[in-house]
XYZ file of C-alpha atoms in Angstrom:
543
model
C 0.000 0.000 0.000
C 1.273 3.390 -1.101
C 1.049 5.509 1.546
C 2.276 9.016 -0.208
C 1.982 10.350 -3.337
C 5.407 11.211 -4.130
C 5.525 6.566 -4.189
C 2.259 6.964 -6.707
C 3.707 9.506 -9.033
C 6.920 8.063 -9.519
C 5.916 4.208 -10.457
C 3.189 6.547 -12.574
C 5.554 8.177 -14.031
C 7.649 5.062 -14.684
C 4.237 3.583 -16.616
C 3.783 0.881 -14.373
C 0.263 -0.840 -14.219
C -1.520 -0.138 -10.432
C -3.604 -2.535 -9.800
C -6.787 -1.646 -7.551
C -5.314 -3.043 -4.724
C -2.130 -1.327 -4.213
C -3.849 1.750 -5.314
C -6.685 1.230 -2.190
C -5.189 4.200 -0.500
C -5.679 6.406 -3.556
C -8.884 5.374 -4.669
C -11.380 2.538 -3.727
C -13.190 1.969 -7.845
C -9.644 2.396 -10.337
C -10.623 -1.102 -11.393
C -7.562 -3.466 -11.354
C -4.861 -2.551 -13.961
C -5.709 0.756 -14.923
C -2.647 2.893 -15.570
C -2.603 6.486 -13.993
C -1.848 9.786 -15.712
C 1.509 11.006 -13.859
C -0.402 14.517 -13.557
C -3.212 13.917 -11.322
C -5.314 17.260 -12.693
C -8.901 17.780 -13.688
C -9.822 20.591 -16.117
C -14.048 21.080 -16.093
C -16.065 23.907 -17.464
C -19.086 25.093 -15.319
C -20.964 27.595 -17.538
C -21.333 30.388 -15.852
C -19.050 32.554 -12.959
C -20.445 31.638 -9.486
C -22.217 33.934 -7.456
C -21.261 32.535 -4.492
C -19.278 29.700 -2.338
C -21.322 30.599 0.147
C -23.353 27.633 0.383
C -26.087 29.305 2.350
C -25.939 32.062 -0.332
C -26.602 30.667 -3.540
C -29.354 29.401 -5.326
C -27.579 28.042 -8.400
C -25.927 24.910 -10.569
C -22.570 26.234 -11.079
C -22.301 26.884 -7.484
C -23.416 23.578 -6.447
C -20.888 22.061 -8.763
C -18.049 23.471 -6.596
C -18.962 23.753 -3.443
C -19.601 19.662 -3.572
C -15.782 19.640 -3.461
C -15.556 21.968 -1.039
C -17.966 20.855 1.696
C -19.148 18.037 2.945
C -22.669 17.387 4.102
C -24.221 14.529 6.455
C -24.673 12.242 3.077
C -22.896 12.626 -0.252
C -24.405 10.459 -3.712
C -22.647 7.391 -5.442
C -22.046 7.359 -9.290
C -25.504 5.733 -9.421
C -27.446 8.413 -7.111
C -27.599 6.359 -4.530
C -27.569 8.030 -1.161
C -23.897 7.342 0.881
C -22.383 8.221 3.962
C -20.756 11.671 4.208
C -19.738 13.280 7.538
C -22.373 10.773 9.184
C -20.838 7.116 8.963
C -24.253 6.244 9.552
C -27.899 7.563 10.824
C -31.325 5.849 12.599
C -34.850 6.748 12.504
C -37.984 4.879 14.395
C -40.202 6.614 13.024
C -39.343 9.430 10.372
C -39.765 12.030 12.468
C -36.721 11.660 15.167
C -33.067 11.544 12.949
C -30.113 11.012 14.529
C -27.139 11.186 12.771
C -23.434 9.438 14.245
C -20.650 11.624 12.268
C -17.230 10.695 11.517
C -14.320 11.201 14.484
C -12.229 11.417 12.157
C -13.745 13.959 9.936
C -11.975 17.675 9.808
C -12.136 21.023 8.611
C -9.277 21.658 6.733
C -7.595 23.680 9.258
C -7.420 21.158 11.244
C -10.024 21.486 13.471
C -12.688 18.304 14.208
C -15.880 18.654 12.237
C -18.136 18.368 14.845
C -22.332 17.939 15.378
C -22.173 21.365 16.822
C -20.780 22.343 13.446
C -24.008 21.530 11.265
C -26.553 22.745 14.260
C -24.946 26.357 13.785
C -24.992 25.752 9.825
C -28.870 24.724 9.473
C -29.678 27.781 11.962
C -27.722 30.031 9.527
C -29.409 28.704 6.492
C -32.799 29.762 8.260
C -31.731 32.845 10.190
C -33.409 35.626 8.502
C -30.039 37.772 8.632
C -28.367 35.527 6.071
C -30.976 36.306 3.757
C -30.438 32.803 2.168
C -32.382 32.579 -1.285
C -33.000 28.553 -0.234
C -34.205 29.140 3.289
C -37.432 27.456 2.256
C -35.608 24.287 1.734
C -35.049 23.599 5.453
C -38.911 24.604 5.652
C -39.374 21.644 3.094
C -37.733 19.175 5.636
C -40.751 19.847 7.820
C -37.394 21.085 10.693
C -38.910 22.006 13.744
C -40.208 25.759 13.774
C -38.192 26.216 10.586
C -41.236 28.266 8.626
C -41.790 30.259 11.993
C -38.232 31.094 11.794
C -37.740 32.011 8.230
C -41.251 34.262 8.835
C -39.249 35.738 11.589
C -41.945 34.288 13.865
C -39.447 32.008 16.140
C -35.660 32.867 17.285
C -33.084 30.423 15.276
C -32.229 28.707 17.928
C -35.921 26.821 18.865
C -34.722 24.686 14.750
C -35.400 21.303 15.982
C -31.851 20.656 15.706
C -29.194 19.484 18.529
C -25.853 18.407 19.113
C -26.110 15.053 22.028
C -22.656 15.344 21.696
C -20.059 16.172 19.423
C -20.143 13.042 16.912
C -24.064 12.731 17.491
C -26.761 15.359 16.030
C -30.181 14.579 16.523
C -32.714 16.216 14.074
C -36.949 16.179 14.989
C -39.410 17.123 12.278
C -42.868 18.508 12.450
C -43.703 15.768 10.325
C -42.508 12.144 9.204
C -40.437 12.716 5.748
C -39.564 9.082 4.675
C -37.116 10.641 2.256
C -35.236 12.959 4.236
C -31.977 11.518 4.989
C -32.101 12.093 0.839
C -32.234 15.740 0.916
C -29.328 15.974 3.312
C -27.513 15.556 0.023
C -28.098 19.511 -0.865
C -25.418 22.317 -0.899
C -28.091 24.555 1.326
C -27.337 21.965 4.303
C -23.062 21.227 3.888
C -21.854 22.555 6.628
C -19.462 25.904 7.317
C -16.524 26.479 9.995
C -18.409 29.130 12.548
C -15.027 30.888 13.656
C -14.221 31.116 9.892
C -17.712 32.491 8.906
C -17.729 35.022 12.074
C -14.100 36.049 11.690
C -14.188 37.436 7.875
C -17.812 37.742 7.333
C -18.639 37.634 3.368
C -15.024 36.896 2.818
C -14.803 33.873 4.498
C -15.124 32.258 1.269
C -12.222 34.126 -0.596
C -8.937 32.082 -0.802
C -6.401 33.267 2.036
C -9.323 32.569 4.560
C -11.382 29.653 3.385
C -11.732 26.896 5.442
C -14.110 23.651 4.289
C -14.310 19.996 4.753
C -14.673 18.786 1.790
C -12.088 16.825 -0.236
C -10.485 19.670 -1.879
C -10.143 23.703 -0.479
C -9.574 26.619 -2.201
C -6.132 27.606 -3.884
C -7.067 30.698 -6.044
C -9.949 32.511 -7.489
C -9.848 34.562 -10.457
C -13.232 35.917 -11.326
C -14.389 35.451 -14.706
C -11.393 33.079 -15.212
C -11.060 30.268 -13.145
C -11.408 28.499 -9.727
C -8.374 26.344 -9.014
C -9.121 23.854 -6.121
C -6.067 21.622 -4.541
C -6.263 18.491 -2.466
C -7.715 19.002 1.198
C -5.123 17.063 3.353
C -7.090 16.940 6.164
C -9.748 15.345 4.654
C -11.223 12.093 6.536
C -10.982 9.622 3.138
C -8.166 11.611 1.580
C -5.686 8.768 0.951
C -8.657 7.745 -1.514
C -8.537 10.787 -3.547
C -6.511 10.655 -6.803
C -7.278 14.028 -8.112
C -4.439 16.310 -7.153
C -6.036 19.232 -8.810
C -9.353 20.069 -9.954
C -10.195 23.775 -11.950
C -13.213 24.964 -12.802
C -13.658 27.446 -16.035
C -16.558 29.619 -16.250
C -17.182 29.564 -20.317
C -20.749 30.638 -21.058
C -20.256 30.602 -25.031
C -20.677 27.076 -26.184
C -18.402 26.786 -28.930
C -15.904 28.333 -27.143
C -16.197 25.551 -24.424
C -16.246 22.809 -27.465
C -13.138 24.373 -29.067
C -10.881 24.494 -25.870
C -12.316 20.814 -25.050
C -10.481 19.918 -28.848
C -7.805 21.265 -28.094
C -7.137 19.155 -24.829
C -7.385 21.654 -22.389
C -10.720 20.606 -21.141
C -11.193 17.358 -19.629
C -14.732 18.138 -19.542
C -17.565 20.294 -20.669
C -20.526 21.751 -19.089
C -22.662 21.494 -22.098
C -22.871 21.329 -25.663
C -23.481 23.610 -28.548
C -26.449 22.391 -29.826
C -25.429 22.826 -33.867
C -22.582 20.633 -33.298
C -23.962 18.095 -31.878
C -24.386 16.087 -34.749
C -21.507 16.535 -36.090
C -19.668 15.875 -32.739
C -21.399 12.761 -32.571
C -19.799 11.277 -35.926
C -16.141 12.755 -35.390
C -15.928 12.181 -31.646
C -17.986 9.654 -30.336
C -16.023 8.654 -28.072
C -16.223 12.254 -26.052
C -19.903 12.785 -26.506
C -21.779 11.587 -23.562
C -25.516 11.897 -23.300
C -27.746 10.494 -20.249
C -30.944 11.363 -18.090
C -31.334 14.803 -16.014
C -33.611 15.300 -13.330
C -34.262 18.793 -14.863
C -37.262 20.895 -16.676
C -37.002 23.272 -18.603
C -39.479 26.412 -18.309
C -40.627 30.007 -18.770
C -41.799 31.895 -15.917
C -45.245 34.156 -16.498
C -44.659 37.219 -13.893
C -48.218 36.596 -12.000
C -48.002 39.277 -10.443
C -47.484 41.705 -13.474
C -50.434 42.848 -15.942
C -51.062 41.015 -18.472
C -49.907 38.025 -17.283
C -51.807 37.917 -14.399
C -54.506 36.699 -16.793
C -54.425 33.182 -16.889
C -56.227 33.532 -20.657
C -52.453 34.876 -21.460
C -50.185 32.428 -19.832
C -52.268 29.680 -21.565
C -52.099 31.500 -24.765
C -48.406 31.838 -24.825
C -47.928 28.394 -23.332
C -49.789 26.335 -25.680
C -48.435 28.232 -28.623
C -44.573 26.886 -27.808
C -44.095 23.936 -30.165
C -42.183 21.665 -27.655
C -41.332 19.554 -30.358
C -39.437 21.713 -32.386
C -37.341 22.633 -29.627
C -36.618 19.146 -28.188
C -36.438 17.329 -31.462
C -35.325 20.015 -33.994
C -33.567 23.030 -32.250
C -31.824 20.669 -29.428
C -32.035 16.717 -30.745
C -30.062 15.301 -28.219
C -33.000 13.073 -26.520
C -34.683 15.402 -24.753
C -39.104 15.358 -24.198
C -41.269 17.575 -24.754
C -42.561 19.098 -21.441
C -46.167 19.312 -20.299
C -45.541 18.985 -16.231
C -42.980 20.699 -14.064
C -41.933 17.425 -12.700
C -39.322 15.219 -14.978
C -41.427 11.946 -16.052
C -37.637 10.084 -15.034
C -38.284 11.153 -11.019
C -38.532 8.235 -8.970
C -42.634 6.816 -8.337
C -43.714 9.891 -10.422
C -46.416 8.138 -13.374
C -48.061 12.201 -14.753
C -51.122 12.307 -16.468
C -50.789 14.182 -19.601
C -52.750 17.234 -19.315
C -55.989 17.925 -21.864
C -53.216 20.434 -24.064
C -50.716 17.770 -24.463
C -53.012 15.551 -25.801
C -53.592 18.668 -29.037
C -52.022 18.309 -31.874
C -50.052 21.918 -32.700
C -52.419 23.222 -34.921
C -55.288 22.946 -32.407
C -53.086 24.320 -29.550
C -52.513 27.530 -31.856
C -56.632 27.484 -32.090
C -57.577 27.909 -28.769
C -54.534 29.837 -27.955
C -56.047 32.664 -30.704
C -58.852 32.286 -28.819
C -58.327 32.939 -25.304
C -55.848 35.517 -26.374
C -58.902 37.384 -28.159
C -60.733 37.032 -24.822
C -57.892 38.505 -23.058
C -58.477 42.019 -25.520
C -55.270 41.008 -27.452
C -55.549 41.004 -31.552
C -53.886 42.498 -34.477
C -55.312 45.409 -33.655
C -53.739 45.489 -29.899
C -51.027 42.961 -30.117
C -49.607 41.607 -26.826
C -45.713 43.181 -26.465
C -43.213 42.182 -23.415
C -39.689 41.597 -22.821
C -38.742 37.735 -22.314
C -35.486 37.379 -19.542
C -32.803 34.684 -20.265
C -29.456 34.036 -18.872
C -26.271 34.648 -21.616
C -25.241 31.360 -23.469
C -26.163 30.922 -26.948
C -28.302 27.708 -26.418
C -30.703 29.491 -24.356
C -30.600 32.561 -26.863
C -31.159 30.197 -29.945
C -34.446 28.640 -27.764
C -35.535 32.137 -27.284
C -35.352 33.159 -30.493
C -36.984 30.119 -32.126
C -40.323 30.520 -29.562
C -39.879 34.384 -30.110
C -40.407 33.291 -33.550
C -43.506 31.030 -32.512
C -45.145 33.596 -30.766
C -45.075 36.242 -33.673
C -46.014 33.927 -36.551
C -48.837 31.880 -34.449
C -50.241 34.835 -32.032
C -48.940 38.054 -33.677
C -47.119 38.350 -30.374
C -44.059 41.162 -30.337
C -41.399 39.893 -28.102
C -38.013 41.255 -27.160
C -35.294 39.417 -26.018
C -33.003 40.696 -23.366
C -30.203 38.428 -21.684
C -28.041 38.899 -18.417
C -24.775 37.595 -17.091
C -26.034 34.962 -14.333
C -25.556 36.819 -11.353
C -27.745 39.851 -12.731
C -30.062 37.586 -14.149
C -30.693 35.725 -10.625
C -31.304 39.040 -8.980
C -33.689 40.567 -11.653
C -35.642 37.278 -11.301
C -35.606 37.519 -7.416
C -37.075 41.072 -7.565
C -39.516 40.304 -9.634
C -38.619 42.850 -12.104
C -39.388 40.964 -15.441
C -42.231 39.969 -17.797
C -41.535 36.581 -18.460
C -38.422 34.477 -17.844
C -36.504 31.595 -18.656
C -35.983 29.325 -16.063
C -34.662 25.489 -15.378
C -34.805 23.769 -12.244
C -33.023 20.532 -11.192
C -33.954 18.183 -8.267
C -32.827 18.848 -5.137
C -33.533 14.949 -4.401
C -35.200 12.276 -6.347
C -38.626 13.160 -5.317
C -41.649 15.177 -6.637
C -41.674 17.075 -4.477
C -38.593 18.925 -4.812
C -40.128 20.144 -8.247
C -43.699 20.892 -6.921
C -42.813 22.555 -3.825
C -41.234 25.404 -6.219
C -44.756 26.949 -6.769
C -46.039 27.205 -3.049
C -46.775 30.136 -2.196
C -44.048 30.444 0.400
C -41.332 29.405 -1.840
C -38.843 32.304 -2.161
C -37.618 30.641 -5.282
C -40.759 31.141 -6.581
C -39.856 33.927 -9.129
C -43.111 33.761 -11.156
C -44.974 34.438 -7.713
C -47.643 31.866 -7.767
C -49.624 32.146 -4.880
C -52.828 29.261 -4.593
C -54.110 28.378 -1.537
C -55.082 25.474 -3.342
C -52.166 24.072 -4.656
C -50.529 25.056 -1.369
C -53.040 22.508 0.610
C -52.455 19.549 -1.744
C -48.603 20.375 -1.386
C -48.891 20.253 2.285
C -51.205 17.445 2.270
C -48.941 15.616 -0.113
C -46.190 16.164 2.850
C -48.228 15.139 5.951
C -49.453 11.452 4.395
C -47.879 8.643 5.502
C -49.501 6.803 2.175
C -46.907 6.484 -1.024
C -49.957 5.742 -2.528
C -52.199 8.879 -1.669
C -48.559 11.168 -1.743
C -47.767 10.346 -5.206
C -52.240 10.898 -6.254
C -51.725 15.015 -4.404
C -49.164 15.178 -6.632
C -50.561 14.236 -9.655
C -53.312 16.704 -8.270
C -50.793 19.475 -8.137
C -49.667 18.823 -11.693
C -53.420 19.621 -12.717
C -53.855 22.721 -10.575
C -50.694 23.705 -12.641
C -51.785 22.921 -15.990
C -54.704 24.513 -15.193
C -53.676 27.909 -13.445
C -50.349 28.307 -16.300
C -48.210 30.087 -13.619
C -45.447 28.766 -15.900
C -45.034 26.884 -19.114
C -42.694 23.988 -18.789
C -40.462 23.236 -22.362
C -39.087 20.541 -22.150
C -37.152 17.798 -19.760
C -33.862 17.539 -19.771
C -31.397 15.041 -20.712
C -27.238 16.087 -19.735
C -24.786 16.296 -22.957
C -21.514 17.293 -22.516
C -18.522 16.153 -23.714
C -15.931 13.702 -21.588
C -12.332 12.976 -22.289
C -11.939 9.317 -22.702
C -9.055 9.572 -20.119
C -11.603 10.677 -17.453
C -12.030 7.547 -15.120
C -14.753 7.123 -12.618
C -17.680 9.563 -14.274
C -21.128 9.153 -13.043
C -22.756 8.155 -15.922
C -25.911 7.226 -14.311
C -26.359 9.897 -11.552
C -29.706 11.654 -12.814
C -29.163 15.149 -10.581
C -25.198 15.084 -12.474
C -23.735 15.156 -9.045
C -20.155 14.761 -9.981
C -17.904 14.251 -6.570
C -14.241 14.929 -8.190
C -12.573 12.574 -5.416
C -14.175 9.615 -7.228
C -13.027 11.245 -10.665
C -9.123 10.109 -11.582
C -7.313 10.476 -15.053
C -5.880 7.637 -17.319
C -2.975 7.838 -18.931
C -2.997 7.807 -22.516
């Protein structure tokens, strides 16, 4: 057993086989004879520049992406999305209410200092402290956390979250109400954990190089905004000797093509996406590199409800059933993805939708009745409907826009300008509420329907199209107090309906993940559907 790396890079360097067994302090799945690149370094683009590492700050994908190597939660996900150990080697319920979590005694910030149970009690109070102003507040509220929603309301001081250390290896979590899928959604960035002295020292610089401290398997070694995010090995990491990766850095490339091109050239290992107009193309010269596979994403446009005209549920329809779906899954993006007629991914686990009455309409009848209720609304030739539609900058979204821009004007008469924002604008516009309609994704927080239908209750604060039923909110809720699979998985069917019905948005399509992977890449979760890549189980083949 190898137990430095200086003994790993030079029989790497000397192109020696490893087997998986003398390589068990590096990494538990290099299957058995796999020979290591000497340069243990992982290039990946991310999209976007983050808005945050502030995991109780952000709201976003690209953040996600890097603070999963940063910080480590109660639970982390396998290759497969199965739910793993993380900080807590293991956890115990009686009745799905009462969680207690034992944590690691070996696990440590990477300063040092043990991660303790006292560590995550301050964390989940900070992610629902009204002061932190955390756009994913609502998420604790989702666990059902003791006196979470009084909390967040600013009803209840932080420190009455049903949340408590027994003693430093052993938290103990109560809910309001049994959530048989709960230990799942300690998965999510909004509950990783962050070093209190760190946090209280440098305030909204804690997260800046020269002061971060995380327990994750890698920590910060520079930033450059707009450029990069280098990450280096955490050696204080609890499963460290199992990490290959020396090196992991994250480019923020929102322009496709550009991505694609640097990915040629060999400086990416891999991509965040795709430019849709290559993909064909791609797939015949590099098939190899082109990887394609299920996303527990939609796809959507927000309606401001809120905002005349579109608090007239005659318009949202209109607009909504005059998107061809088709066209934009099968023509504009080809890749696999489905047309969209529910907020909720048809791939999440014990979800079985019911196509809703417009999904069954061919496209020519859809345009029909969308005429129709537009007329009703008071919108014709004579008084055409004009607004601004929102979008985040990267060409596939613009090419999306324009296409249903396109829709809209030859099927409805419809004037539409586009307008797009760099991502951290863009989130902030949305928040405020300071748009006409919006393009929008959203990916599963867990495998569970309810992580896409909670989105529209009313007291979601990431609920940018500000949909506020009382309705939909009491299926939701009754949806989360049943102890029946069977009548939990009917509410939400029910919710589906309220939504085809009320329009607050119009969902696109669902989303499969294509992106292109260096062959050399070893240990990529092909099969995780939330594309929860963990780069200590990633590790690069030599060539």
């Amino acid at each position: 057993m190898y137990k430095n790396k200086i003994t790993q890079a030079l029989l790497l360097g000397a192109g020696l086989a490893v087997s998986a067994t003398s390589l068990n302090a590096f990494a538990a799945d290099v299957p058995a004879g796999t020979k290591l690149a000497p340069v243990q370094e992982l290039v990946r683009g991310n999209g976007t520049e983050v808005a945050s590492l502030d995991p109780h700050k952000t709201e976003g994908v690209p953040e996600s992406h890097v603070i999963r190597d940063l910080l480590e939660g109660l639970v982390n996900q396998d290759a497969d999305g199965n739910t793993i150990p993380g900080v807590a080697e293991r956890w115990e319920t009686e009745d799905n209410k009462t969680f207690t979590f034992y944590l690691r005694k070996d696990a440590k910030w990477s300063n040092g200092d043990p991660v303790t149970a006292e560590d995550f009690v301050y964390s989940f109070k900070r992610a629902v402290d009204p002061n932190t102003a955390s756009p994913y507040s609502w998420y604790l509220e989702m666990t059902t956390m003791e006196n979470a929603d009084d909390i967040i309301a600013g009803k209840a001081d932080k420190e009455t979250l049903g949340v408590k250390a027994i003693d430093a290896n052993t938290l103990e979590i109560k809910l309001e109400t049994a959530v048989p899928y709960f230990v799942m959604m300690m998965g999510h960035t909004t509950v990783k954990p962050v070093h209190r002295a760190t946090v209280e020292k440098f305030g909204d610089q804690w997260t800046k190089p020269e002061n971060f401290v995380g327990n994750g398997a890698f920590t910060i070694d520079s930033w450059r905004v707009n450029e990069r995010i280098e990450l280096v090995r955490n050696e204080n990491y609890w499963d460290n000797d199992k990490t290959v990766l020396n090196k992991v850095t994250y480019l923020p490339i929102e322009n496709q093509v550009a991505e694609m091109n640097r990915f040629l050239s060999g400086e990416i290992h891999f991509t965040n996406e795709l430019p849709v107009e290559h993909f064909k193309r791609l797939k015949k010269e590099h098939p190899e590199s082109v990887s394609v596979g299920g996303n527990l994403c939609s796809y959507y446009y927000g309606f401001n409800n809120k905002k005349a005209p579109f608090d007239d549920v005659r318009v949202r329809k209109a607009l909504s059933y005059a998107i061809d779906r088709n066209i934009v899954s099968d023509a504009i993006l080809a890749q696999g993805q489905k047309p969209a007629y529910f907020l909720t991914p048809e791939i999440t686990a014990g979800f079985n939708p019911e196509l809703p009455a417009y999904g069954k309409m061919d496209q020519k009848a859809r345009i029909a009745e969308a005429k129709k209720l537009l007329a009703e609304a008071g919108f014709d030739e004579n008084n055409p409907l004009e607004f601004t539609l929102l979008y985040n900058t990267s060409e596939n979204h613009k090419k999306i826009a324009t296409a249903i821009q396109s829709m809209w004007k030859r099927g409805l008469g419809v004037e539409v300008s586009l307008e797009n924002q760099e991502w951290k604008t863009y989130l902030d516009t949305r928040r405020s509420g300071d748009f006409d309609v919006t393009r929008a994704g959203w990916c599963g927080d867990y495998n569970e329907a309810s992580s896409f239908l909670s989105l529209m209750q009313s007291n979601n604060s990431s609920n940018d199209p500000k949909y506020h039923n009382a309705e939909y909110d009491k299926v939701m809720a009754d949806a989360l107090a049943t102890t029946s699979e069977e009548e939990r998985q009917a509410l939400y069917i029910k919710a589906e309906q309220l939504l085809a019905r009320d329009m607050p948005i119009a969902p696109i399509y669902q989303y499969v993940k294509s992106r292109l992977v260096q062959p050399t890449v070893g240990g990529f979760p092909l099969n995780n559907a939330e594309d929860k890549i963990f780069s200590k189980d990633l590790y690069i083949k030599a060539q």
